mmCIF file of C-alpha atoms in Angstrom:
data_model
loop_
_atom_site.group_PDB
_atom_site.id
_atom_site.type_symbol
_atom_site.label_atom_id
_atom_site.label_comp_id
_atom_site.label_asym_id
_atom_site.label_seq_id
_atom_site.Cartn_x
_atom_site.Cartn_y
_atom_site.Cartn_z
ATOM 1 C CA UNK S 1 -19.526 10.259 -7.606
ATOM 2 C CA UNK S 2 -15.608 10.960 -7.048
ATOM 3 C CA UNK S 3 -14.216 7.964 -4.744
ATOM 4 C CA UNK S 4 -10.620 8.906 -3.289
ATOM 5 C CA UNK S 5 -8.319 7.676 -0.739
ATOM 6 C CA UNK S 6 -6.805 9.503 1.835
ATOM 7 C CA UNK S 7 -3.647 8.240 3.806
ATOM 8 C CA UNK S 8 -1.826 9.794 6.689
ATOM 9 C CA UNK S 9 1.288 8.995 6.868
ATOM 10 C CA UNK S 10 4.067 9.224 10.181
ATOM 11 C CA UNK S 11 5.267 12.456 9.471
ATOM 12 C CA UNK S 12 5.026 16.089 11.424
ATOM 13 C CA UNK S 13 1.880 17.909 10.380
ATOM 14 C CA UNK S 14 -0.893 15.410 11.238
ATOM 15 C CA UNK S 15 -3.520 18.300 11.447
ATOM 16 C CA UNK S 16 -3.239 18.891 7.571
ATOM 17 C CA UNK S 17 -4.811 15.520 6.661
ATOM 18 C CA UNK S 18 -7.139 15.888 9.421
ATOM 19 C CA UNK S 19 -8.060 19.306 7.687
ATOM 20 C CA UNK S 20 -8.054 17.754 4.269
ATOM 21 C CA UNK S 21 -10.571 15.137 5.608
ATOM 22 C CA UNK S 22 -13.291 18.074 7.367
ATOM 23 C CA UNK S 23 -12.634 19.624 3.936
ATOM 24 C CA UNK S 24 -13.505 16.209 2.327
ATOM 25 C CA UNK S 25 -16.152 15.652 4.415
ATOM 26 C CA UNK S 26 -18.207 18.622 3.674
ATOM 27 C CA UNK S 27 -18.525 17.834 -0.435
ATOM 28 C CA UNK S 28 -21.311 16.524 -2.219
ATOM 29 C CA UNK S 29 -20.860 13.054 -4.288
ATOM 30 C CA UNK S 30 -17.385 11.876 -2.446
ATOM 31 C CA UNK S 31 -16.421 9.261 -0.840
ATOM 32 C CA UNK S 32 -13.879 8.796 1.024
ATOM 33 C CA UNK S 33 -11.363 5.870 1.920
ATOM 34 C CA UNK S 34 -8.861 6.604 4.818
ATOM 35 C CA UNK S 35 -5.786 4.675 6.166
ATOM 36 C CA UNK S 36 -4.170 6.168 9.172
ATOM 37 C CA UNK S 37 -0.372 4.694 9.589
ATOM 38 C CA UNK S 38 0.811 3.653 13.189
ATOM 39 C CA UNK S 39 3.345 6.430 12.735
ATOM 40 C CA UNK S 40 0.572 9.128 12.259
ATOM 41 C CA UNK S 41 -1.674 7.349 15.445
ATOM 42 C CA UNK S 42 1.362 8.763 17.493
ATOM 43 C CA UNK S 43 2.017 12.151 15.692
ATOM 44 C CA UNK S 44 -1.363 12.781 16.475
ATOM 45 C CA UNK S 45 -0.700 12.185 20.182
ATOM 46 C CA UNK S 46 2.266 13.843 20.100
ATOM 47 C CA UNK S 47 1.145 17.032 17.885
ATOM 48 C CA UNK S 48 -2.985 17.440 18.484
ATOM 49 C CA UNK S 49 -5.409 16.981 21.327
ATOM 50 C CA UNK S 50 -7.358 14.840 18.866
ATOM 51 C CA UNK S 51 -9.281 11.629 19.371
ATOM 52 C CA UNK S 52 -7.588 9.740 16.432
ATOM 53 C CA UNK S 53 -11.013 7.490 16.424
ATOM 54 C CA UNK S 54 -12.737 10.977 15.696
ATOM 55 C CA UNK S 55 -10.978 10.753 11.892
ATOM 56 C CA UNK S 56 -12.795 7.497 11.155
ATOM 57 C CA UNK S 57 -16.098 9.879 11.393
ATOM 58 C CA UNK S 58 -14.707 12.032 8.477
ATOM 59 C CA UNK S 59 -14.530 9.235 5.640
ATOM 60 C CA UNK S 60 -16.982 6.585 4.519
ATOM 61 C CA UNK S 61 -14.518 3.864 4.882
ATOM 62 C CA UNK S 62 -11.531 3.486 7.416
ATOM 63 C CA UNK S 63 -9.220 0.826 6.439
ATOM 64 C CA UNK S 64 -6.305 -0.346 8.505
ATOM 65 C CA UNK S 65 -2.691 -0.226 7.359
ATOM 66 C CA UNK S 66 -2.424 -3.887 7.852
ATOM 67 C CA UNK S 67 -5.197 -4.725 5.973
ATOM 68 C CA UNK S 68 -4.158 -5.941 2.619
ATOM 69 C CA UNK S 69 -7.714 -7.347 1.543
ATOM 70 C CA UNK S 70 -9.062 -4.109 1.720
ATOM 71 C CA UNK S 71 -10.480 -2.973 -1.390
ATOM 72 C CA UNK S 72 -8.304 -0.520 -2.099
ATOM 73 C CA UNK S 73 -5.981 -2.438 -2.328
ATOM 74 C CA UNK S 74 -7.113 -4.233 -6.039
ATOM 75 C CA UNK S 75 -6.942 -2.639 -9.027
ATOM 76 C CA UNK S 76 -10.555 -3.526 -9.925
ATOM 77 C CA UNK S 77 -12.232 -1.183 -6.996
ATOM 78 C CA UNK S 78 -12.450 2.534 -9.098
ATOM 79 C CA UNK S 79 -11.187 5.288 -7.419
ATOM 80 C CA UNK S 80 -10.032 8.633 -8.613
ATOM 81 C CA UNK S 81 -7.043 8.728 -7.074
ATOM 82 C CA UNK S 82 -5.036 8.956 -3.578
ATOM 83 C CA UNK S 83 -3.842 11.461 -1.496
ATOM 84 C CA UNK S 84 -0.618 11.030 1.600
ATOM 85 C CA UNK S 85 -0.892 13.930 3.989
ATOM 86 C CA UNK S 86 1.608 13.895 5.194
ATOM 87 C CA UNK S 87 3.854 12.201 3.664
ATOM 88 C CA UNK S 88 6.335 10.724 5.525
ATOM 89 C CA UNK S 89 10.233 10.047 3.997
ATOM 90 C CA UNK S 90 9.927 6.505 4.953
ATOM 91 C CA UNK S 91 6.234 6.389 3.038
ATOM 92 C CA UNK S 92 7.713 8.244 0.021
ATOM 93 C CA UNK S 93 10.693 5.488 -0.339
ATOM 94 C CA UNK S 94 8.106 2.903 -0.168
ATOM 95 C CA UNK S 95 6.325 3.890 -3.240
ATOM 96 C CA UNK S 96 9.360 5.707 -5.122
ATOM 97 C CA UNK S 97 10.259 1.583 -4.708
ATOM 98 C CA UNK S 98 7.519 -0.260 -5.338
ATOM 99 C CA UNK S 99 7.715 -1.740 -1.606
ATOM 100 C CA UNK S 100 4.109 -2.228 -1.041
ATOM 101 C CA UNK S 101 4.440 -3.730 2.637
ATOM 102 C CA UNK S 102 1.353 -2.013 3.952
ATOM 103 C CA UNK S 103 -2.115 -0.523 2.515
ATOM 104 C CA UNK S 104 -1.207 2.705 2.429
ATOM 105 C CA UNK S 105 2.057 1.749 0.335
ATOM 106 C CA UNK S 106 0.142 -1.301 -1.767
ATOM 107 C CA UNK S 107 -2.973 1.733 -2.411
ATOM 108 C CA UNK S 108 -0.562 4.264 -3.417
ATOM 109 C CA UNK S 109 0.999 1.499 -6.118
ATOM 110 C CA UNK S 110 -2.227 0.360 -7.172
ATOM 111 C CA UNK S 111 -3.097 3.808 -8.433
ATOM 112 C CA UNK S 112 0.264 4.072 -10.075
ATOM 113 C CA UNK S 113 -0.353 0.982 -12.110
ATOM 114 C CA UNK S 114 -3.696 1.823 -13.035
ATOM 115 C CA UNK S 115 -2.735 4.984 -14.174
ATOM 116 C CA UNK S 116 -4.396 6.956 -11.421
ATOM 117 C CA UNK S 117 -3.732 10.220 -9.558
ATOM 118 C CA UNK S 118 -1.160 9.902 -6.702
ATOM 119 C CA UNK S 119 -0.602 13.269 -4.760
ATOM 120 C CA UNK S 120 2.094 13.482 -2.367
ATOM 121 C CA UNK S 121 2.714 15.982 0.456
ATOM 122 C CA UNK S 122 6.240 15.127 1.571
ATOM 123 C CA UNK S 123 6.799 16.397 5.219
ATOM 124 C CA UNK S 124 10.827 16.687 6.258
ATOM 125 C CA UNK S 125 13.080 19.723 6.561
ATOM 126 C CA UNK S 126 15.793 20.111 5.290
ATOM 127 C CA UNK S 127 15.609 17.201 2.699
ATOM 128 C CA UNK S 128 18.351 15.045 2.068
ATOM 129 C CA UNK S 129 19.494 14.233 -1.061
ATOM 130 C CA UNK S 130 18.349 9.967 -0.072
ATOM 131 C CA UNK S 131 14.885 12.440 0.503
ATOM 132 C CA UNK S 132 15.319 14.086 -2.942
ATOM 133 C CA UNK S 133 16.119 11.356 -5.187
ATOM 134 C CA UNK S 134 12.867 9.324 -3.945
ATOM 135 C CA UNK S 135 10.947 12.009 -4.103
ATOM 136 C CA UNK S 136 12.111 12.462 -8.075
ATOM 137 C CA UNK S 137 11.316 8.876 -8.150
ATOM 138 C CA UNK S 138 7.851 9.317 -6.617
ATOM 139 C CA UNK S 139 7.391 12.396 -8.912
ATOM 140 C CA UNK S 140 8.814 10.299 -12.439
ATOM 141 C CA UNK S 141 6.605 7.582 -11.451
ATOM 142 C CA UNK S 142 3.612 9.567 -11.915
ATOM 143 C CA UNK S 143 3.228 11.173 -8.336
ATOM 144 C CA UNK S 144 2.382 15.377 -8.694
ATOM 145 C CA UNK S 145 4.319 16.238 -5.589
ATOM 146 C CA UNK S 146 2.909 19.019 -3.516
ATOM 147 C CA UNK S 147 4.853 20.397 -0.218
ATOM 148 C CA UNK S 148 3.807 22.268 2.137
ATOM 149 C CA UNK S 149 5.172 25.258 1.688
ATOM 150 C CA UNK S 150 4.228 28.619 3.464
ATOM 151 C CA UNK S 151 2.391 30.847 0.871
ATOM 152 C CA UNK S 152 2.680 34.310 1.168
ATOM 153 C CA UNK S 153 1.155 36.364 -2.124
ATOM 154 C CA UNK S 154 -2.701 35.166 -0.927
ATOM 155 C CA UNK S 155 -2.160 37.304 2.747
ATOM 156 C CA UNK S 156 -2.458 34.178 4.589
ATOM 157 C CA UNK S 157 -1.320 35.253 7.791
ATOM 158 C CA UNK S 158 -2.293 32.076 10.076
ATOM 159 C CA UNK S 159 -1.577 28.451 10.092
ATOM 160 C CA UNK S 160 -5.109 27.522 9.276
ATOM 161 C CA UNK S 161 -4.973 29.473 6.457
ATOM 162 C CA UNK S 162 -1.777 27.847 5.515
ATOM 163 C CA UNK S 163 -2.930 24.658 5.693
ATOM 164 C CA UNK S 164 -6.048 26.039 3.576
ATOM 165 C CA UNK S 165 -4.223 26.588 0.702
ATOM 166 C CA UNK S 166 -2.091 23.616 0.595
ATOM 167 C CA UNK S 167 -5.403 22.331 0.724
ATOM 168 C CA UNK S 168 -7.052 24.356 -2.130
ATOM 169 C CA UNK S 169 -3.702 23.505 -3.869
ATOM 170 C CA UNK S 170 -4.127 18.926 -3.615
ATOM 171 C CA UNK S 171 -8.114 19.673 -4.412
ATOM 172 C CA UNK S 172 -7.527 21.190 -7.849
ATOM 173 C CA UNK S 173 -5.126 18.193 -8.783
ATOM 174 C CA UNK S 174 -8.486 16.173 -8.760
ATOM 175 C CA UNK S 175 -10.961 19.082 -10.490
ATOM 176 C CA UNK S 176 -12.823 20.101 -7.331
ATOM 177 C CA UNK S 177 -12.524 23.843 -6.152
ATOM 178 C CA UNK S 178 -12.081 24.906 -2.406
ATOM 179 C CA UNK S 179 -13.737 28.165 -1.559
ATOM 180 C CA UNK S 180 -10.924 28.882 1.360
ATOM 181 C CA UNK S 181 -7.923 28.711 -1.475
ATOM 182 C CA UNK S 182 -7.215 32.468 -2.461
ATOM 183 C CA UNK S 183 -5.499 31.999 -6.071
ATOM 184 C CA UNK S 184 -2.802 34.315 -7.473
ATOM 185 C CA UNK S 185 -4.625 37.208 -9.193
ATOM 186 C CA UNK S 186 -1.576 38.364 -11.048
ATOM 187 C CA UNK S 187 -1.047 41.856 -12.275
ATOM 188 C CA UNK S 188 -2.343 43.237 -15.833
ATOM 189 C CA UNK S 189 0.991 45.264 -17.174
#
């Protein structure tokens, strides 16, 4: 069984970690471990009609941000790895240094010291170069940084489908294919 936790983060673009978790959701032999920052409670509110409560539905285990007990917060609990959808710039310095001041920030570092998967979807436009350098730092840490960037060779022509390959693109960080991600098919010359 895979085992991976998911955090949303503050940032614009809420509705791609609640996509990620449906996504999640529907696999076979995951389980998922959520933390929702109070930043992201009000993007949702802000950006979605959604029930915020409704996300806790999507993972086997909600943790909240102030809970540094949680398990996934040690070390010694397993998991494959962590996902921040978004990611917000003030989530992004946190880990690029080492300021673990919530569970979302303490999770993310635990899988960096254990040698674990950390993938990042940084969410700010334009980026500043503060923005860029901790991202670098994120990404020299260990962290495979993955923006969401509109996608234009698969013929994705609506936001859901967008937001699908973003998707497709975190999922095959951690070995698991999404049907929804259309791949480049190249050209034979």
């Amino acid at each position: 069984m895979k085992r991976l936790i998911v955090g949303i983060s503050g940032a614009s673009g809420v509705v791609m970690g609640h996509r990620l978790l449906k996504v999640l959701k529907q696999l076979p032999d995951l389980e998922v471990h959520l933390v929702i920052t109070e930043g992201a409670v009000k993007n949702f509110a802000c950006e979605t009609d959604l029930d915020v409560t409704e996300l806790a539905q999507l993972a086997a285990f909600t943790h909240s941000n102030k809970n540094l007990a949680a398990s996934i917060s040690s070390g010694s609990f397993v998991t494959d790895g962590m996902i921040i959808i978004p990611a917000s710039m003030k989530t992004v310095a946190g880990i690029a240094s080492g300021f673990a001041e919530n569970l979302l920030l303490r999770a993310a570092d635990v899988c960096l010291k254990e040698n674990r998967k950390v993938v990042l979807v940084p969410r700010e436009m334009p980026l500043s170069r503060i923005h860029l350098r901790n991202i670098r730092e994120c990404a020299d840490n260990g962290c495979v940084i993955v923006p969401p960037m509109l996608t234009f060779y698969n013929g994705a022509d609506s936001l859901e489908q967008q937001i699908d390959h973003i998707i497709g693109k975190i999922l095959m960080q951690f070995g698991i294919e999404y049907q929804k991600f259309v791949a480049w098919q190249g050209e034979e010359v």
